[in-house]
Short mmCIF file of C-alpha atoms and ligand atoms in Angstrom, two decimals:
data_model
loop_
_atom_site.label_atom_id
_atom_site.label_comp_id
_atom_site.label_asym_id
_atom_site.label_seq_id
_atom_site.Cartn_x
_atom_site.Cartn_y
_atom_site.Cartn_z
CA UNK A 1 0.00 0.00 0.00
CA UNK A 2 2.03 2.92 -1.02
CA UNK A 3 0.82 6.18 -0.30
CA UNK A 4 -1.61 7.99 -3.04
CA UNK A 5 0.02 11.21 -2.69
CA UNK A 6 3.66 11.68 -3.83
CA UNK A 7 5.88 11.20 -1.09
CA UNK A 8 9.69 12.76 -0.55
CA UNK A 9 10.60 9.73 0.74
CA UNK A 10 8.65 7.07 2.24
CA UNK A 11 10.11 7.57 5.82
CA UNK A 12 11.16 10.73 7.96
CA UNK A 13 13.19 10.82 10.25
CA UNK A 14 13.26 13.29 13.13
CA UNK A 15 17.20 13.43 14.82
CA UNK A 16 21.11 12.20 13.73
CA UNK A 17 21.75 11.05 17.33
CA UNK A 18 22.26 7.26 16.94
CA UNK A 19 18.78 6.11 16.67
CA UNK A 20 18.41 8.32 13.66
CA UNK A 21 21.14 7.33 11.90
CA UNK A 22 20.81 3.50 12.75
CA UNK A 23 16.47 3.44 11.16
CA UNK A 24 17.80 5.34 8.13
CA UNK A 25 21.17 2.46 7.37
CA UNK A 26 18.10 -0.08 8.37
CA UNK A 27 15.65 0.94 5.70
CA UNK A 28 18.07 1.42 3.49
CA UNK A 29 19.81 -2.09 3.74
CA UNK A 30 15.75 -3.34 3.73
CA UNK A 31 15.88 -0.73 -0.09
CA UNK A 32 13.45 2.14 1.91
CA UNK A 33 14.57 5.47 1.59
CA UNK A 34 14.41 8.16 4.19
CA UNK A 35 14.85 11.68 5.02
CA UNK A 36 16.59 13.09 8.32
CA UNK A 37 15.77 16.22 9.57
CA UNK A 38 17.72 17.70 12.24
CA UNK A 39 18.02 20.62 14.57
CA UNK A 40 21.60 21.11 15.52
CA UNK A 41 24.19 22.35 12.87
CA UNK A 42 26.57 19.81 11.06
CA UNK A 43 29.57 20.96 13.18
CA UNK A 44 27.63 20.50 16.14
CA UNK A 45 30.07 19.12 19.64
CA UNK A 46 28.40 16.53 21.53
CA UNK A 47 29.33 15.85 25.39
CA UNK A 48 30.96 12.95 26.85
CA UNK A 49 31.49 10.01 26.21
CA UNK A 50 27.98 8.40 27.23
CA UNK A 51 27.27 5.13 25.43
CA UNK A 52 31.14 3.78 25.27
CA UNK A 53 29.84 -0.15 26.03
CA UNK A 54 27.99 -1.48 23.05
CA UNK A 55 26.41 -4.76 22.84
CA UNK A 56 27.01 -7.05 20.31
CA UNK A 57 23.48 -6.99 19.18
CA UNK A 58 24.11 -3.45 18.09
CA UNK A 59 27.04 -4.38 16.61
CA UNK A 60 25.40 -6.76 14.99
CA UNK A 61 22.38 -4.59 13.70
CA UNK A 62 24.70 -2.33 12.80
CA UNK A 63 26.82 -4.63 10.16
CA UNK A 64 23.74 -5.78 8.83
CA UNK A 65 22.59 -2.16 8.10
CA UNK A 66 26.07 -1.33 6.60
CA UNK A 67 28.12 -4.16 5.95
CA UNK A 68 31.51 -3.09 7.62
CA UNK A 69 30.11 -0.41 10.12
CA UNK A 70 29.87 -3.06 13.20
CA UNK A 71 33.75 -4.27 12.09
CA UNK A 72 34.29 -0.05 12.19
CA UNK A 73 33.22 0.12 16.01
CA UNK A 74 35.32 -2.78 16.89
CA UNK A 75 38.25 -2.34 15.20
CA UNK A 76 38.13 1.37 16.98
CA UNK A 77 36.91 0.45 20.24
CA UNK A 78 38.54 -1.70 23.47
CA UNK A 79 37.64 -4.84 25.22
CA UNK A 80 38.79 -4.79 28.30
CA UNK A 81 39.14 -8.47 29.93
CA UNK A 82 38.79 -8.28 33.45
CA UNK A 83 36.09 -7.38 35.86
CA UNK A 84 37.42 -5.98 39.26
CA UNK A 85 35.25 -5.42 42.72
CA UNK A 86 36.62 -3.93 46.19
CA UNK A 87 34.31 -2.72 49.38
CA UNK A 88 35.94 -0.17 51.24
CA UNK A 89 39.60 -0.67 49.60
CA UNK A 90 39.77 -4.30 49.94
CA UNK A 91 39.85 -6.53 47.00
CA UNK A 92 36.21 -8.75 46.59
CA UNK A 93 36.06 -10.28 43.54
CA UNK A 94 38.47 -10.14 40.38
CA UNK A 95 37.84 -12.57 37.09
CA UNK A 96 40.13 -11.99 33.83
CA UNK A 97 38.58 -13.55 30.54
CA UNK A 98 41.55 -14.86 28.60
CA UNK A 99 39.35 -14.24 25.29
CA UNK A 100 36.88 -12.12 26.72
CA UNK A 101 35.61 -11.10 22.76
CA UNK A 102 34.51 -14.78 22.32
CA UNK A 103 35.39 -16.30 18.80
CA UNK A 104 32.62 -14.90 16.82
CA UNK A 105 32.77 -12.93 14.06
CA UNK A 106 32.21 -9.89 16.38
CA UNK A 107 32.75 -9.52 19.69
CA UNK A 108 30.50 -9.98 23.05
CA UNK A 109 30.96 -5.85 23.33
CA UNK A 110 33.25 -3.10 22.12
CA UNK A 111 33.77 0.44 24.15
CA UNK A 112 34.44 3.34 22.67
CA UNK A 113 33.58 7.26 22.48
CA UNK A 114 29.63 7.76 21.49
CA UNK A 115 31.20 10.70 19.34
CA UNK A 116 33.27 8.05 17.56
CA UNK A 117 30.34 5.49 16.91
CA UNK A 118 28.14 8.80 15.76
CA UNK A 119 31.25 9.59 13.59
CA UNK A 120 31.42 5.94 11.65
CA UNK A 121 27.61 6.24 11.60
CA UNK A 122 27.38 9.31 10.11
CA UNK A 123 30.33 8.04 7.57
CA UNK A 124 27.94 5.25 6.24
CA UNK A 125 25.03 7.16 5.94
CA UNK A 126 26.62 9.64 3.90
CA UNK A 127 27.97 6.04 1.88
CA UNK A 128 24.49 5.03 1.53
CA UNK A 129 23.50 8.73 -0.24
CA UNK A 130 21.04 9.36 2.72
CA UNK A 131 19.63 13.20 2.52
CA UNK A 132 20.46 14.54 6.41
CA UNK A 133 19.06 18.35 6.68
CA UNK A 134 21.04 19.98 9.24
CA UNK A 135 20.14 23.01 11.27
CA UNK A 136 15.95 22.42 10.76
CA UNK A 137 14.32 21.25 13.60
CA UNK A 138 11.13 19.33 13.12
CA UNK A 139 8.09 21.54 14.32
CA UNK A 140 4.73 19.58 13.52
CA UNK A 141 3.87 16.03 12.27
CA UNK A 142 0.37 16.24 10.71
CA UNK A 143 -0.78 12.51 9.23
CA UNK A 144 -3.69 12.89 6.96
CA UNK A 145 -4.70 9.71 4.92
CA UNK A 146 -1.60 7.50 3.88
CA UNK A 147 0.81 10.82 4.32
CA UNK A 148 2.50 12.04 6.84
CA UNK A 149 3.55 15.85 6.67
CA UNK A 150 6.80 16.97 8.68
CA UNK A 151 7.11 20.58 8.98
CA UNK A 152 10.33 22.04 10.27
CA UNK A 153 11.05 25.47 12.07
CA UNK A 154 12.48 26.93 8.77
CA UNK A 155 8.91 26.23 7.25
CA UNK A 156 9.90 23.30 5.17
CA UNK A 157 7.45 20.56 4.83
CA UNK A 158 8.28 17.20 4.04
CA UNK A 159 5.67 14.19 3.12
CA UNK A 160 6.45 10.65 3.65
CA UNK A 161 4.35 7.44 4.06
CA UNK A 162 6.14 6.96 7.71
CA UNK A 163 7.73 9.31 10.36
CA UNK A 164 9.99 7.98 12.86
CA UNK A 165 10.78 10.43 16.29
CA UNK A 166 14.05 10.06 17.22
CA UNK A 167 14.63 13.15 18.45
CA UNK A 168 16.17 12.30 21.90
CA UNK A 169 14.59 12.80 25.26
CA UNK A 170 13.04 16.15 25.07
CA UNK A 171 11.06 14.53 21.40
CA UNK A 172 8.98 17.21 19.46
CA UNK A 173 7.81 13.92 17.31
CA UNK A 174 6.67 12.25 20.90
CA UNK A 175 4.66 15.61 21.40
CA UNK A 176 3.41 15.99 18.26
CA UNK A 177 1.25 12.11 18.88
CA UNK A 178 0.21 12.58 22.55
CA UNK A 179 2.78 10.82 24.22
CA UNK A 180 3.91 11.66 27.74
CA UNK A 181 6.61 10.12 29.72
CA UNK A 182 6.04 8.90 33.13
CA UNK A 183 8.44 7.24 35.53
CA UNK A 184 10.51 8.30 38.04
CA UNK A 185 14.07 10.31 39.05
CA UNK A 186 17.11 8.82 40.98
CA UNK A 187 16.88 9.87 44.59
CA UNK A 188 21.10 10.66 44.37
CA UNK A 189 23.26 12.79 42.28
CA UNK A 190 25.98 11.25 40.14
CA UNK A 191 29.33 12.67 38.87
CA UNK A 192 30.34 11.37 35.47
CA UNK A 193 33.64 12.37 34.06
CA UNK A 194 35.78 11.39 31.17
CA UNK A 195 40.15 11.31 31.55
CA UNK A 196 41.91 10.78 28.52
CA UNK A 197 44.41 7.45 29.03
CA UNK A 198 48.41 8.67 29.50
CA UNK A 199 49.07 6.61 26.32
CA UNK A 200 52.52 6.29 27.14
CA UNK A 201 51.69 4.60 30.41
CA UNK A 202 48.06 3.34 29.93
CA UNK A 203 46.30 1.78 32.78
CA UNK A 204 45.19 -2.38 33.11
CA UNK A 205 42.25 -2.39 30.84
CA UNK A 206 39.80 -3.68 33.45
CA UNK A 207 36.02 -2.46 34.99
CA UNK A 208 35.94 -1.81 38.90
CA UNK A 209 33.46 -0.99 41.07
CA UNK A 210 34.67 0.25 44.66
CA UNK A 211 31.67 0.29 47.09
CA UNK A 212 32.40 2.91 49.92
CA UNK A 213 35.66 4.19 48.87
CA UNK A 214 38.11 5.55 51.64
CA UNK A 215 40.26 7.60 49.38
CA UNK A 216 36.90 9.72 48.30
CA UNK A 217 35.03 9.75 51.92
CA UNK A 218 33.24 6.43 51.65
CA UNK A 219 31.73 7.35 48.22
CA UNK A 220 30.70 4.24 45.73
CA UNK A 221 33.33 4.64 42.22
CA UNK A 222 32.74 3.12 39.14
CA UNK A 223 35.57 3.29 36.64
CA UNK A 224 35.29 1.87 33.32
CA UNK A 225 38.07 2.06 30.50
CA UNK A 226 36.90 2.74 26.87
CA UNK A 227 39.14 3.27 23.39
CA UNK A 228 41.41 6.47 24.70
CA UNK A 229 39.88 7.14 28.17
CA UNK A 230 38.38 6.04 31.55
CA UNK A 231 34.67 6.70 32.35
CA UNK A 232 34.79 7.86 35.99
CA UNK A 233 31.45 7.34 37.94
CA UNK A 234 30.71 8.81 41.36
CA UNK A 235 27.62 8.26 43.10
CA UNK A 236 27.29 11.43 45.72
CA UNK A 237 26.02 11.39 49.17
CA UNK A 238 22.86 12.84 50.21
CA UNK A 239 24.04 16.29 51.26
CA UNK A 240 26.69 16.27 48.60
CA UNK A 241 26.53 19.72 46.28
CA UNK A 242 27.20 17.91 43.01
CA UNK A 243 27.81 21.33 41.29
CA UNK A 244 30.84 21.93 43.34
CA UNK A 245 32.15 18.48 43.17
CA UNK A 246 32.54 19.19 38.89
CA UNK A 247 34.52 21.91 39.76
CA UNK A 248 38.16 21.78 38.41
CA UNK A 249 39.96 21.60 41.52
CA UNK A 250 37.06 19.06 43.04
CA UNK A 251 36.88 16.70 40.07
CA UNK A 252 40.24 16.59 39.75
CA UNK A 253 41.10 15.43 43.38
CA UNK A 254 38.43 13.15 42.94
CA UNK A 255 39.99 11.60 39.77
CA UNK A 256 43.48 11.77 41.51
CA UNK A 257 41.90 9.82 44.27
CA UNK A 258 40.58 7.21 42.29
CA UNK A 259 42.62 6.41 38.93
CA UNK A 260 45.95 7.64 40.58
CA UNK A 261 47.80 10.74 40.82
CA UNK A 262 49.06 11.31 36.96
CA UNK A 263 45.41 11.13 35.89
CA UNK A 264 44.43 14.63 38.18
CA UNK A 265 45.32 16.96 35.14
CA UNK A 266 43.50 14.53 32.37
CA UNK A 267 40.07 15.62 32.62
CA UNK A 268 38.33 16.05 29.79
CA UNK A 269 34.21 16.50 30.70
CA UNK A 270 32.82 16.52 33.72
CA UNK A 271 28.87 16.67 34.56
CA UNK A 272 26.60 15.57 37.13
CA UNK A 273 23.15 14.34 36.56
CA UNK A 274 20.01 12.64 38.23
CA UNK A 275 18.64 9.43 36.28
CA UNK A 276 15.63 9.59 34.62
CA UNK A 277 13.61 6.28 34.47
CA UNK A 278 10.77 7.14 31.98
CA UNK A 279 9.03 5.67 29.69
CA UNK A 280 6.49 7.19 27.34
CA UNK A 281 2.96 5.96 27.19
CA UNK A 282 2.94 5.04 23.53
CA UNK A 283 5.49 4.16 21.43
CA UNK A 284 3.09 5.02 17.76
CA UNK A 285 0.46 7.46 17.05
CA UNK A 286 -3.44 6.51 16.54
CA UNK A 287 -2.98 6.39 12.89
CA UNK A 288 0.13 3.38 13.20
CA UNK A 289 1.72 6.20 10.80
CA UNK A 290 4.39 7.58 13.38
CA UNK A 291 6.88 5.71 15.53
CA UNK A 292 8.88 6.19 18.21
CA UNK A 293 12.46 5.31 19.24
CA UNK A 294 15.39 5.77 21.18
CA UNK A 295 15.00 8.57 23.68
CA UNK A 296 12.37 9.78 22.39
CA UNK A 297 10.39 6.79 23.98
CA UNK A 298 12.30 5.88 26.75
CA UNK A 299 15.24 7.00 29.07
CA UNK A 300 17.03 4.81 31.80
CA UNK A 301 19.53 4.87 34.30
CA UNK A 302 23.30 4.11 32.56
CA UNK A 303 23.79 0.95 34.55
CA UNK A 304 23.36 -2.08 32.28
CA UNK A 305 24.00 0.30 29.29
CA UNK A 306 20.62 0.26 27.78
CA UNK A 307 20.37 3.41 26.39
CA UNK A 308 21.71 3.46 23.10
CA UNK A 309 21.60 -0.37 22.42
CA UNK A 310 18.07 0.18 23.15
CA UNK A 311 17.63 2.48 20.85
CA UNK A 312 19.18 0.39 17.91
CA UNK A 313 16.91 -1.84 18.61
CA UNK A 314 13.56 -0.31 18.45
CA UNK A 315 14.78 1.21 14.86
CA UNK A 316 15.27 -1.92 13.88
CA UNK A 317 12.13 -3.22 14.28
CA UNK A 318 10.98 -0.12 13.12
CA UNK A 319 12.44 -0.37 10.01
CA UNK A 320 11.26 -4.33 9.74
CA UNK A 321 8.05 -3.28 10.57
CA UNK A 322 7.75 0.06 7.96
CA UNK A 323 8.79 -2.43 5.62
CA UNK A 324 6.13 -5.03 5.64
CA UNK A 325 3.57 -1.80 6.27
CA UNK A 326 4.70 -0.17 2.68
CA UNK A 327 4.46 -3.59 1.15
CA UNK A 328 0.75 -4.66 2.74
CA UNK A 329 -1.99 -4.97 0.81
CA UNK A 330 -4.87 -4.40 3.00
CA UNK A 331 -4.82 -1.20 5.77
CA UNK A 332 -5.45 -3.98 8.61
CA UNK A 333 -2.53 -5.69 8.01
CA UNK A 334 -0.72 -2.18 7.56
CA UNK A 335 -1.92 -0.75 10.58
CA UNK A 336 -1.42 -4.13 12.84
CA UNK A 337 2.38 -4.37 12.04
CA UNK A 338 2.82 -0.85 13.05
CA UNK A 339 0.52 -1.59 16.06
CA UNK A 340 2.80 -4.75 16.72
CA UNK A 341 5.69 -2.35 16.98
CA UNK A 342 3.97 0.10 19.33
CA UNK A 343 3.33 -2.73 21.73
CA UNK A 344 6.47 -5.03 21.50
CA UNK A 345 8.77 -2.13 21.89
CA UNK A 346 6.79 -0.54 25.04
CA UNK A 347 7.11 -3.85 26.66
CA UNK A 348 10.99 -3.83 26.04
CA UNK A 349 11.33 -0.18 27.67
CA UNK A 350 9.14 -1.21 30.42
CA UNK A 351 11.64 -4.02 30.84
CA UNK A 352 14.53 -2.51 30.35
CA UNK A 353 13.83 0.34 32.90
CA UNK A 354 12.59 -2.26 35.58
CA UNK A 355 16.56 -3.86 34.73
CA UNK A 356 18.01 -0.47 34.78
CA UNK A 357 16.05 0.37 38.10
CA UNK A 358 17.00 -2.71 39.83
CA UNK A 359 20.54 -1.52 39.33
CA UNK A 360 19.69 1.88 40.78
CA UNK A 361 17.79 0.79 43.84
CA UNK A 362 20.48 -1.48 44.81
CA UNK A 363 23.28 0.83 44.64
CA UNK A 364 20.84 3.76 46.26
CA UNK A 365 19.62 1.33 48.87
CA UNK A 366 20.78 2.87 52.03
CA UNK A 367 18.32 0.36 54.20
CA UNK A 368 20.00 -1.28 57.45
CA UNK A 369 19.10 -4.94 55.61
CA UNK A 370 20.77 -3.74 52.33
CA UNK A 371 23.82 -2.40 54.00
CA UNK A 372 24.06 -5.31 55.90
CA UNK A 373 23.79 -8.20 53.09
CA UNK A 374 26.67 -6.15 51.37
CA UNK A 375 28.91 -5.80 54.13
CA UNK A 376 28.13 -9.93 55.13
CA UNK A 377 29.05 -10.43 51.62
CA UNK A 378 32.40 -8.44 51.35
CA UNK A 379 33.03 -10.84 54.52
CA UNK A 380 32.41 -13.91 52.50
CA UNK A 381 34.08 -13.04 49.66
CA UNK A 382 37.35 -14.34 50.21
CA UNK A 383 35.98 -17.69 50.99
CA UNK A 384 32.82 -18.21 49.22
CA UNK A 385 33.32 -16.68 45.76
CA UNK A 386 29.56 -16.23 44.70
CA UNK A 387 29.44 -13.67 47.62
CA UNK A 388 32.32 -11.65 45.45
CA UNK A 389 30.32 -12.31 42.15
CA UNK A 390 27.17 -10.73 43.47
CA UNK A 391 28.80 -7.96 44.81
CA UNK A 392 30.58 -7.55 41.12
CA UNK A 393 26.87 -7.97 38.95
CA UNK A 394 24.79 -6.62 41.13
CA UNK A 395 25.58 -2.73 40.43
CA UNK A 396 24.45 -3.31 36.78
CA UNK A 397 21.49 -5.00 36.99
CA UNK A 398 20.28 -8.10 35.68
CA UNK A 399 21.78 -9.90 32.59
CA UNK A 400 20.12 -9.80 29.30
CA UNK A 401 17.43 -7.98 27.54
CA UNK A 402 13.76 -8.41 27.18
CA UNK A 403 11.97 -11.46 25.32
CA UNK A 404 9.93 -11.41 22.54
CA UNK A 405 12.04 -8.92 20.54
CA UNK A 406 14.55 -8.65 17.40
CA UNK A 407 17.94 -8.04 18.96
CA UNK A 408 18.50 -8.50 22.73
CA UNK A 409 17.48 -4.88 24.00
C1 FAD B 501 26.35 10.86 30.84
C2 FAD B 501 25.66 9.83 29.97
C3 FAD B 501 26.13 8.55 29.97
C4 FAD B 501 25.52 7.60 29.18
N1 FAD B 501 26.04 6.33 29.18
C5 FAD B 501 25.47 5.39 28.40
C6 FAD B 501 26.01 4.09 28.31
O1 FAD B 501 27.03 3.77 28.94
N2 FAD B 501 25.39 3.19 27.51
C7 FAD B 501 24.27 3.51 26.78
O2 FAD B 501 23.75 2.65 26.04
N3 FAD B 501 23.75 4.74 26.82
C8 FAD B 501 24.32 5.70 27.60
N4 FAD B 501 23.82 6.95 27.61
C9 FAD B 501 22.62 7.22 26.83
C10 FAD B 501 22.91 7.46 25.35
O3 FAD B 501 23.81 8.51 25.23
C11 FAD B 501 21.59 7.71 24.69
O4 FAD B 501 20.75 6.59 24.92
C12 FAD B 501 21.68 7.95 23.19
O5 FAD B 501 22.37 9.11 22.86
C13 FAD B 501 20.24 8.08 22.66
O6 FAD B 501 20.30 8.24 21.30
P1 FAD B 501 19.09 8.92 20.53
O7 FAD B 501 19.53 8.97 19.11
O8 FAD B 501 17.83 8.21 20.87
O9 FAD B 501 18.96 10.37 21.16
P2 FAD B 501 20.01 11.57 21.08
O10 FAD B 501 21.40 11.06 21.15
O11 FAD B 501 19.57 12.56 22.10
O12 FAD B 501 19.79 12.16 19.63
C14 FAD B 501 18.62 12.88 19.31
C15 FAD B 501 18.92 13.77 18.13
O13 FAD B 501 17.72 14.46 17.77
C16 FAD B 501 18.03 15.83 17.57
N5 FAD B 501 16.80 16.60 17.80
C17 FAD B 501 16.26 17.03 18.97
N6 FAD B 501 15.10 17.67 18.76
C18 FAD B 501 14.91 17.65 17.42
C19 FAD B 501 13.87 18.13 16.56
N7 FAD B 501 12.79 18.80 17.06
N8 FAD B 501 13.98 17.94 15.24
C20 FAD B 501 15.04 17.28 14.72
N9 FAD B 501 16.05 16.81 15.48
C21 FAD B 501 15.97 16.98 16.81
C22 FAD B 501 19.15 16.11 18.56
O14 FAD B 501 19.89 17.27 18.20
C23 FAD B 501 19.96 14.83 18.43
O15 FAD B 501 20.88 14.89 17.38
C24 FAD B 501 24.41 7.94 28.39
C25 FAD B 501 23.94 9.24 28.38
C26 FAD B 501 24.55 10.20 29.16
C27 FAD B 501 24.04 11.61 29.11
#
């Protein structure tokens, strides 16, 4: 069922974060062309690192949407091979992978830069001829019929058979359909900071969590290495001022503290933030014409690093599902694949922030009973080793991703 009135391009796409990018190489691979519109400038800076640990599944989604883009990410990212706990400065658990990629064809993971993976993303979809208008923000989505009219801020309008809002958390697209997000806000602040690597003298490529750290008053540190750099991760105390602590003199004793002494000059970005976990109360509009993904439907806590994976997968069962839609041959069967979407993917961000919030509550839970089964455990640790390995998975939440849906996340 194509649409009766001429089309730019069967899909838009609202935002070139990574969602965007990945539903346009999808459709494409699947031979449907899009359109993305969006609002920053071409020679935009984005901050941080945020997504450096991506799942195989993406990477996997990825090559499939552009053969040699997955390959891209890992042969520019790190895998780091061991996993390292302590509670209050004494070693609890500590497991080294001698092949911790597995034998695949790609790897269990990869960890690099978000900037980078944006960067190779952006590469491809310029390889795949893929229209991206910079600097026009999308303003209205208006379906009438079998069309759906995009209008930017510049006064542009743009008709496709689809739209697909991935436009990041604050989603004009997710506006535009009715959709509200609804969930809740971590109770502490957390400090997240990027130091480049000394190159000359790098660091053991390995992930620790320190619970109660003495060197940075009893705080709990995460520190996780990706291509070039070490994500620092500081949960704050309750009358913390997290503004202060991202301070250069602050952050930098903080990073001294924790990585060591030569890393105090290395920072690169600092900023402190309070976890959203929301999810928005429809992932498609009444009309099965408009689809969310990404952000724009869903954001979670970084623990378990569901974000962005999450996000490559909704587009691609968006762009499965847009597919079969454009090639139906009765509006029921249009409309219920669309429908299909809406549904499977609200169950996987419902999921995925439960996982995600599990994570939180556990390393937020300042009860007597959850203080107590992690100190009894750092106890047991050094002679009952599942004690360690709980204390080591527990801060991410559980393993996996939802069921009943392409990809893992
Ligand atoms: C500190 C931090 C750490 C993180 N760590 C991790 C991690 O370890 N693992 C993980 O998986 N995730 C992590 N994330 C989350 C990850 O960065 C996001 O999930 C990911 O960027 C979401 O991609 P997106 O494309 O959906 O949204 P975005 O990256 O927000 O992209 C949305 C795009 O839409 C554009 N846009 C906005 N409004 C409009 C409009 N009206 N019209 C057109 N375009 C528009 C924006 O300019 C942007 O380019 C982290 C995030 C932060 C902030």
């Amino acid at each position: 069922m194509s649409g009766s009135e001429d089309v730019d391009a069967p899909v838009i796409i609202a935002g070139a974060g990574p969602t965007g990018m990945t539903a346009a190489l999808a459709l494409h691979a699947r031979g449907v062309d899009s359109i993305i519109l969006e609002a920053d400038p071409k020679d935009r800076e984005r901050p941080g690192s945020r997504a450096i640990y991506v799942h195989k599944d993406t990477l996997r989604t990825l090559e499939n949407a552009s053969p040699g883009l997955g390959q891209r990410l890992v042969e520019n990212g790190m895998i780091w091979s061991t996993r390292r706990t302590l509670f209050r400065g004494k070693e609890v658990f500590e497991r080294t992978y001698p092949d911790p990629g597995g034998d695949g064809d790609l790897p269990h993971f990869t960890s690099l830069p978000q900037v980078w993976t944006e960067e190779y993303m952006l590469d491809a979809v310029e390889d795949a001829d893929i229209d991206v208008h910079w600097d026009d923000a999308v303003d209205s989505v208006d379906v009438e019929g079998d069309v759906v009219r995009v209008t930017t801020e510049s006064g542009e309008e743009y008709v496709g058979n689809y739209a697909v809002g991935a436009d990041g958390a604050g989603s004009q697209v997710r506006k535009e359909i009715g959709g509200e997000f609804s969930g809740t806000e971590s109770e502490n602040s957390f400090i997240i900071a990027d130091i480049a690597e000394d190159e000359d003298n790098p660091l053991m490529q390995e992930r620790v969590f320190h619970y109660d750290h003495p060197r940075v008053d009893g705080r709990n540190v995460l520190l996780v290495p990706f291509q070039g750099g070490w994500r620092v991760d500081i949960q704050c105390k309750e009358d913390d001022d997290p503004q202060k602590m991202t301070e250069d003199e602050e952050i930098s004793e903080l990073v001294a503290q924790t990585l060591g002494e030569r890393y105090r000059d290395r920072v690169e970005w600092v900023s402190q933030y309070k976890f959203k976990q929301v999810v928005a109360d429809r992932m498609v509009d009444d009309d099965n014409r408009v689809l969310l993904a990404g952000e724009a439907g869903h954001l979670f806590a970084p623990f378990g690093a569901r974000g962005m994976n999450s996000g490559v997968a909704d587009v691609e069962a968006a762009a499965s599902a847009i597919t079969v839609a454009l090639n139906a041959d009765v509006e029921e069967a249009r409309a219920a694949e669309i429908e299909r979407y809406g549904i499977t993917r609200l169950k996987a961000a419902e999921y995925n922030k439960d996982a995600a919030g599990q994570a939180l509550e556990y390393l937020q839970g300042d009860s007597y009973v959850t203080r107590a089964k992690k100190r009894l455990a750092a106890k047991a640790a050094p002679y009952y080793e599942p004690a360690g390995e709980w204390l080591d998975d527990a801060p991410y939440g559980p393993h996996g991703g939802p069921p009943v849906t392409i990809g893992q996340y």
